PDB file of C-alpha atoms in Angstrom:
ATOM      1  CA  UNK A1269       9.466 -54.737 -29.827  1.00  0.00           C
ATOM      2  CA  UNK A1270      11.122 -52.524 -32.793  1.00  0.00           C
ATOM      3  CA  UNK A1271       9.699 -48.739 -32.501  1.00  0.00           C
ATOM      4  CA  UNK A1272       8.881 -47.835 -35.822  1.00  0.00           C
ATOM      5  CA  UNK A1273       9.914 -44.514 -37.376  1.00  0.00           C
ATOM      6  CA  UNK A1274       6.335 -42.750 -36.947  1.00  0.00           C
ATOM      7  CA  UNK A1275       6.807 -43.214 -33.001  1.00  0.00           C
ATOM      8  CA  UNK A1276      10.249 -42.063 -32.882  1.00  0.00           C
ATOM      9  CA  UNK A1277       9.819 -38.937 -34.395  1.00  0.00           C
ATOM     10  CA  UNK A1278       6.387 -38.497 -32.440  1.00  0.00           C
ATOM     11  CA  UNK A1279       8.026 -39.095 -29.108  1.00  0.00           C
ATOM     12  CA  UNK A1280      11.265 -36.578 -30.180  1.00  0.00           C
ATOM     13  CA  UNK A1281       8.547 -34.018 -31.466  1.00  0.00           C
ATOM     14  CA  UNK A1282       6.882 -34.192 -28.158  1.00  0.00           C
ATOM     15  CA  UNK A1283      10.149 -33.955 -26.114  1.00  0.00           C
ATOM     16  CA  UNK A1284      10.752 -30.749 -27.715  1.00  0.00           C
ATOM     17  CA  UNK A1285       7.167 -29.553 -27.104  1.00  0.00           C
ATOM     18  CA  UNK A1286       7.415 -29.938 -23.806  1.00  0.00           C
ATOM     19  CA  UNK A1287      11.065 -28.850 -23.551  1.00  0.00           C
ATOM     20  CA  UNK A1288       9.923 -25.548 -25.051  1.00  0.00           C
ATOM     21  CA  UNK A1289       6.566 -25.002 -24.244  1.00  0.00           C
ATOM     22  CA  UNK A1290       7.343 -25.219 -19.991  1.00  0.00           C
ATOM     23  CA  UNK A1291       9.923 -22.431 -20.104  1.00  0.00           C
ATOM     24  CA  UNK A1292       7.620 -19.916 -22.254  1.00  0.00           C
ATOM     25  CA  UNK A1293       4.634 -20.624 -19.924  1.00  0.00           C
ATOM     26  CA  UNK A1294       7.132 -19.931 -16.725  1.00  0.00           C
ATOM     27  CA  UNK A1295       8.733 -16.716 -18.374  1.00  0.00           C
ATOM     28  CA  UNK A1296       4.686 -15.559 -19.670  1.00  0.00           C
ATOM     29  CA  UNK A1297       3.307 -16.119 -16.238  1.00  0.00           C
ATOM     30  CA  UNK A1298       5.727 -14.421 -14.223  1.00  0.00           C
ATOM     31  CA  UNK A1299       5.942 -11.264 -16.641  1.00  0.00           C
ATOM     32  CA  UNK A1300       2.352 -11.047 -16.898  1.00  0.00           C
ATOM     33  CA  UNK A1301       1.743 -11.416 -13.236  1.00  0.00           C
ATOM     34  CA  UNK A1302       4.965  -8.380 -12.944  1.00  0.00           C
ATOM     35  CA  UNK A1303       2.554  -6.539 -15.227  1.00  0.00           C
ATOM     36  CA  UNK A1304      -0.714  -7.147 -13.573  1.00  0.00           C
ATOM     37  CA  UNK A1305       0.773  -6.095 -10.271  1.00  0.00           C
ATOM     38  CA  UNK A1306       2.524  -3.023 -11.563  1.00  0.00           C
ATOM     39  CA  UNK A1307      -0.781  -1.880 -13.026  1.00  0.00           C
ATOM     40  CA  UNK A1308      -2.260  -2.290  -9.981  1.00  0.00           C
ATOM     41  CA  UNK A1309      -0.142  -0.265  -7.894  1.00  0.00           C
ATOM     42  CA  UNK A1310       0.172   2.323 -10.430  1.00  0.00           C
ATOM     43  CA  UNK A1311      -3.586   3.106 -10.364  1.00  0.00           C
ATOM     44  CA  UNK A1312      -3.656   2.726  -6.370  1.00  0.00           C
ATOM     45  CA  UNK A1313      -0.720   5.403  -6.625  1.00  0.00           C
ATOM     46  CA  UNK A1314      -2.767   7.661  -8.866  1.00  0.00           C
ATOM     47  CA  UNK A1315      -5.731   6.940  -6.787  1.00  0.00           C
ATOM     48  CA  UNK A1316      -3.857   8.203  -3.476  1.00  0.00           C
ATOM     49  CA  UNK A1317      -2.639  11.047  -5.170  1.00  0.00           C
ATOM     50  CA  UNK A1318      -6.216  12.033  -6.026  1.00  0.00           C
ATOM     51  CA  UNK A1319      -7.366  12.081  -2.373  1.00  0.00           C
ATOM     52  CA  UNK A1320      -3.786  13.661  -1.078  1.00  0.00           C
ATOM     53  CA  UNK A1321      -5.189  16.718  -3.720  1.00  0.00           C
ATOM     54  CA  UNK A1322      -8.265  17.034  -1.904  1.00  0.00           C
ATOM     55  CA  UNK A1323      -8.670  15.828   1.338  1.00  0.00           C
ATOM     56  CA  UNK A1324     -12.285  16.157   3.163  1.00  0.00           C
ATOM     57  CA  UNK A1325     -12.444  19.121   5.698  1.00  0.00           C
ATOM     58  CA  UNK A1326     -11.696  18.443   9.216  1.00  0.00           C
ATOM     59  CA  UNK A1327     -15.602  18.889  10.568  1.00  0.00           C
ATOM     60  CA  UNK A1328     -16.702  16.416   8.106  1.00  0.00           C
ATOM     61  CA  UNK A1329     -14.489  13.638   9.237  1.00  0.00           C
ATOM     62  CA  UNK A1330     -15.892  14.254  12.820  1.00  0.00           C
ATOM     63  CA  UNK A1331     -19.552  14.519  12.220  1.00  0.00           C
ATOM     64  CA  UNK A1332     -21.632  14.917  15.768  1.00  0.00           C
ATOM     65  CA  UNK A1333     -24.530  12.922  13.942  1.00  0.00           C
ATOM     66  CA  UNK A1334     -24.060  10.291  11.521  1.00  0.00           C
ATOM     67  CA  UNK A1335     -27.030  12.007   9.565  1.00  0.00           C
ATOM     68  CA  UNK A1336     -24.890  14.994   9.591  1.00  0.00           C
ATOM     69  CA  UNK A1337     -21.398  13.567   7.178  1.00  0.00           C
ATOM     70  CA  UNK A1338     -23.402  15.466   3.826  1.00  0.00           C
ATOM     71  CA  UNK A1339     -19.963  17.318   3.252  1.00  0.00           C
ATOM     72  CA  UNK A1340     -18.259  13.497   4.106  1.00  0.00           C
ATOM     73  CA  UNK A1341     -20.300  11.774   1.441  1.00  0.00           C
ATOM     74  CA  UNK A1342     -19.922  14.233  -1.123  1.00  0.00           C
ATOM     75  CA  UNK A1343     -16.079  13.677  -0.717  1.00  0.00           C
ATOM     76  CA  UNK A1344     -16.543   9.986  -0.994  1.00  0.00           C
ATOM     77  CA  UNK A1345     -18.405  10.571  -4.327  1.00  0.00           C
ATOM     78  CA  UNK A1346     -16.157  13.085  -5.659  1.00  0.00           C
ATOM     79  CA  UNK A1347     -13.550  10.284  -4.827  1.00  0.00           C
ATOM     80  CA  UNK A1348     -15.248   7.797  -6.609  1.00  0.00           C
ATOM     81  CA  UNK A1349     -15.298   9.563  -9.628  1.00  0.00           C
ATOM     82  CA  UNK A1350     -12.128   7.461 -10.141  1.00  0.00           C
ATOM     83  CA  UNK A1351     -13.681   4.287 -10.748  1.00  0.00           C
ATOM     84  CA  UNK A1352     -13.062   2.847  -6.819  1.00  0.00           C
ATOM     85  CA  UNK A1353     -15.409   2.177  -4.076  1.00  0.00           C
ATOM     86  CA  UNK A1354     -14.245   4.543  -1.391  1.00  0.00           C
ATOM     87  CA  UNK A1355     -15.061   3.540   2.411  1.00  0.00           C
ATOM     88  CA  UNK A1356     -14.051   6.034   5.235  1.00  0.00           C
ATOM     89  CA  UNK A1357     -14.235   4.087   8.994  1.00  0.00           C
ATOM     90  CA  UNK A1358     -14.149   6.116  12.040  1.00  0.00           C
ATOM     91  CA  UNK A1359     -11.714   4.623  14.862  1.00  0.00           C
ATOM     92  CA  UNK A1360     -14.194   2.753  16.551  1.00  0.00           C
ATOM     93  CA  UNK A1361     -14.926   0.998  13.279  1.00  0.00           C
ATOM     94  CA  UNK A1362     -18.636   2.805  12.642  1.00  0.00           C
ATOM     95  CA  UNK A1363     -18.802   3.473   8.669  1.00  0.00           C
ATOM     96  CA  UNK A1364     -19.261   7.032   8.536  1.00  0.00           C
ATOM     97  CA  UNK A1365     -19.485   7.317   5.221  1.00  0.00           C
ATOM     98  CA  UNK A1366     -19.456   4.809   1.577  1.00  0.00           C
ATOM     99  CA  UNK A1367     -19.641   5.221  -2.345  1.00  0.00           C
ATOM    100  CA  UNK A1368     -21.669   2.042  -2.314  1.00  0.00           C
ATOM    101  CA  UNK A1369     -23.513   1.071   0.182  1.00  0.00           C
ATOM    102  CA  UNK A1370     -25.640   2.930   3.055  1.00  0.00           C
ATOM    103  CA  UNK A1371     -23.343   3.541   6.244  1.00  0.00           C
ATOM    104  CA  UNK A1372     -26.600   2.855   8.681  1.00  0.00           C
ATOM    105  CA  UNK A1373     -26.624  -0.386   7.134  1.00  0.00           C
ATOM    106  CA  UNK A1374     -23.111  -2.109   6.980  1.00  0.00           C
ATOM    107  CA  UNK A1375     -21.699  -3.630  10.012  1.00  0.00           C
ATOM    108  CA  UNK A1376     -19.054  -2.238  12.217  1.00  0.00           C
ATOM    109  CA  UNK A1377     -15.689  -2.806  10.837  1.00  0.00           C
ATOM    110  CA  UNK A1378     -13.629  -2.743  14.609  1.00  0.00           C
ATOM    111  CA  UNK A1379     -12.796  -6.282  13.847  1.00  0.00           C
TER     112      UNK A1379
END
């Protein structure tokens, strides 16, 4: 059977779809996935920075009373400011302190 001139030119216009269209979407998702991951580490950077600038006091990161970490969780909020939940873990893995959630609550984190 005789391909006519309509499938011909479909099948070539399709080749060339293809043959173009695969190499944009491989060059697209690895740049935007470069971009997305740069981004990412950029505001973790800028994030670190921020708590390198003002680090809690010594007492409040070894409260004698969990009740007692007010100078701890004003820290965490102040750190929070930036937009990032902020989670500080004692050793042992007992949450001392969250911008989220209520340390008495949330499990131990050891594991």
């Amino acid at each position: 059977m005789r391909l006519n001139l309509f499938w011909k030119l479909g099948f070539a216009f399709f080749a060339l779809l293809i043959a173009v269209l695969l190499p944009v979407d491989f060059y697209a998702e690895r740049a935007l996935r470069r971009d997305y991951e740069r981004a990412g580490f950029e505001q973790l950077a800028a994030i670190a920075r921020i708590a390198l600038a003002y680090p809690p006091e010594p007492a409040a990161l070894a409260p004698s009373h969990p009740l007692d970490s007010a100078g701890l969780r004003g820290w965490v909020a102040k750190m929070a400011a930036s937009g990032v939940r902020v989670t500080v873990i004692a050793s042992d893995g007992q949450v001392l302190a969250d911008s989220q959630s209520d340390p008495q609550t949330m499990e131990n984190h050891a594991d």
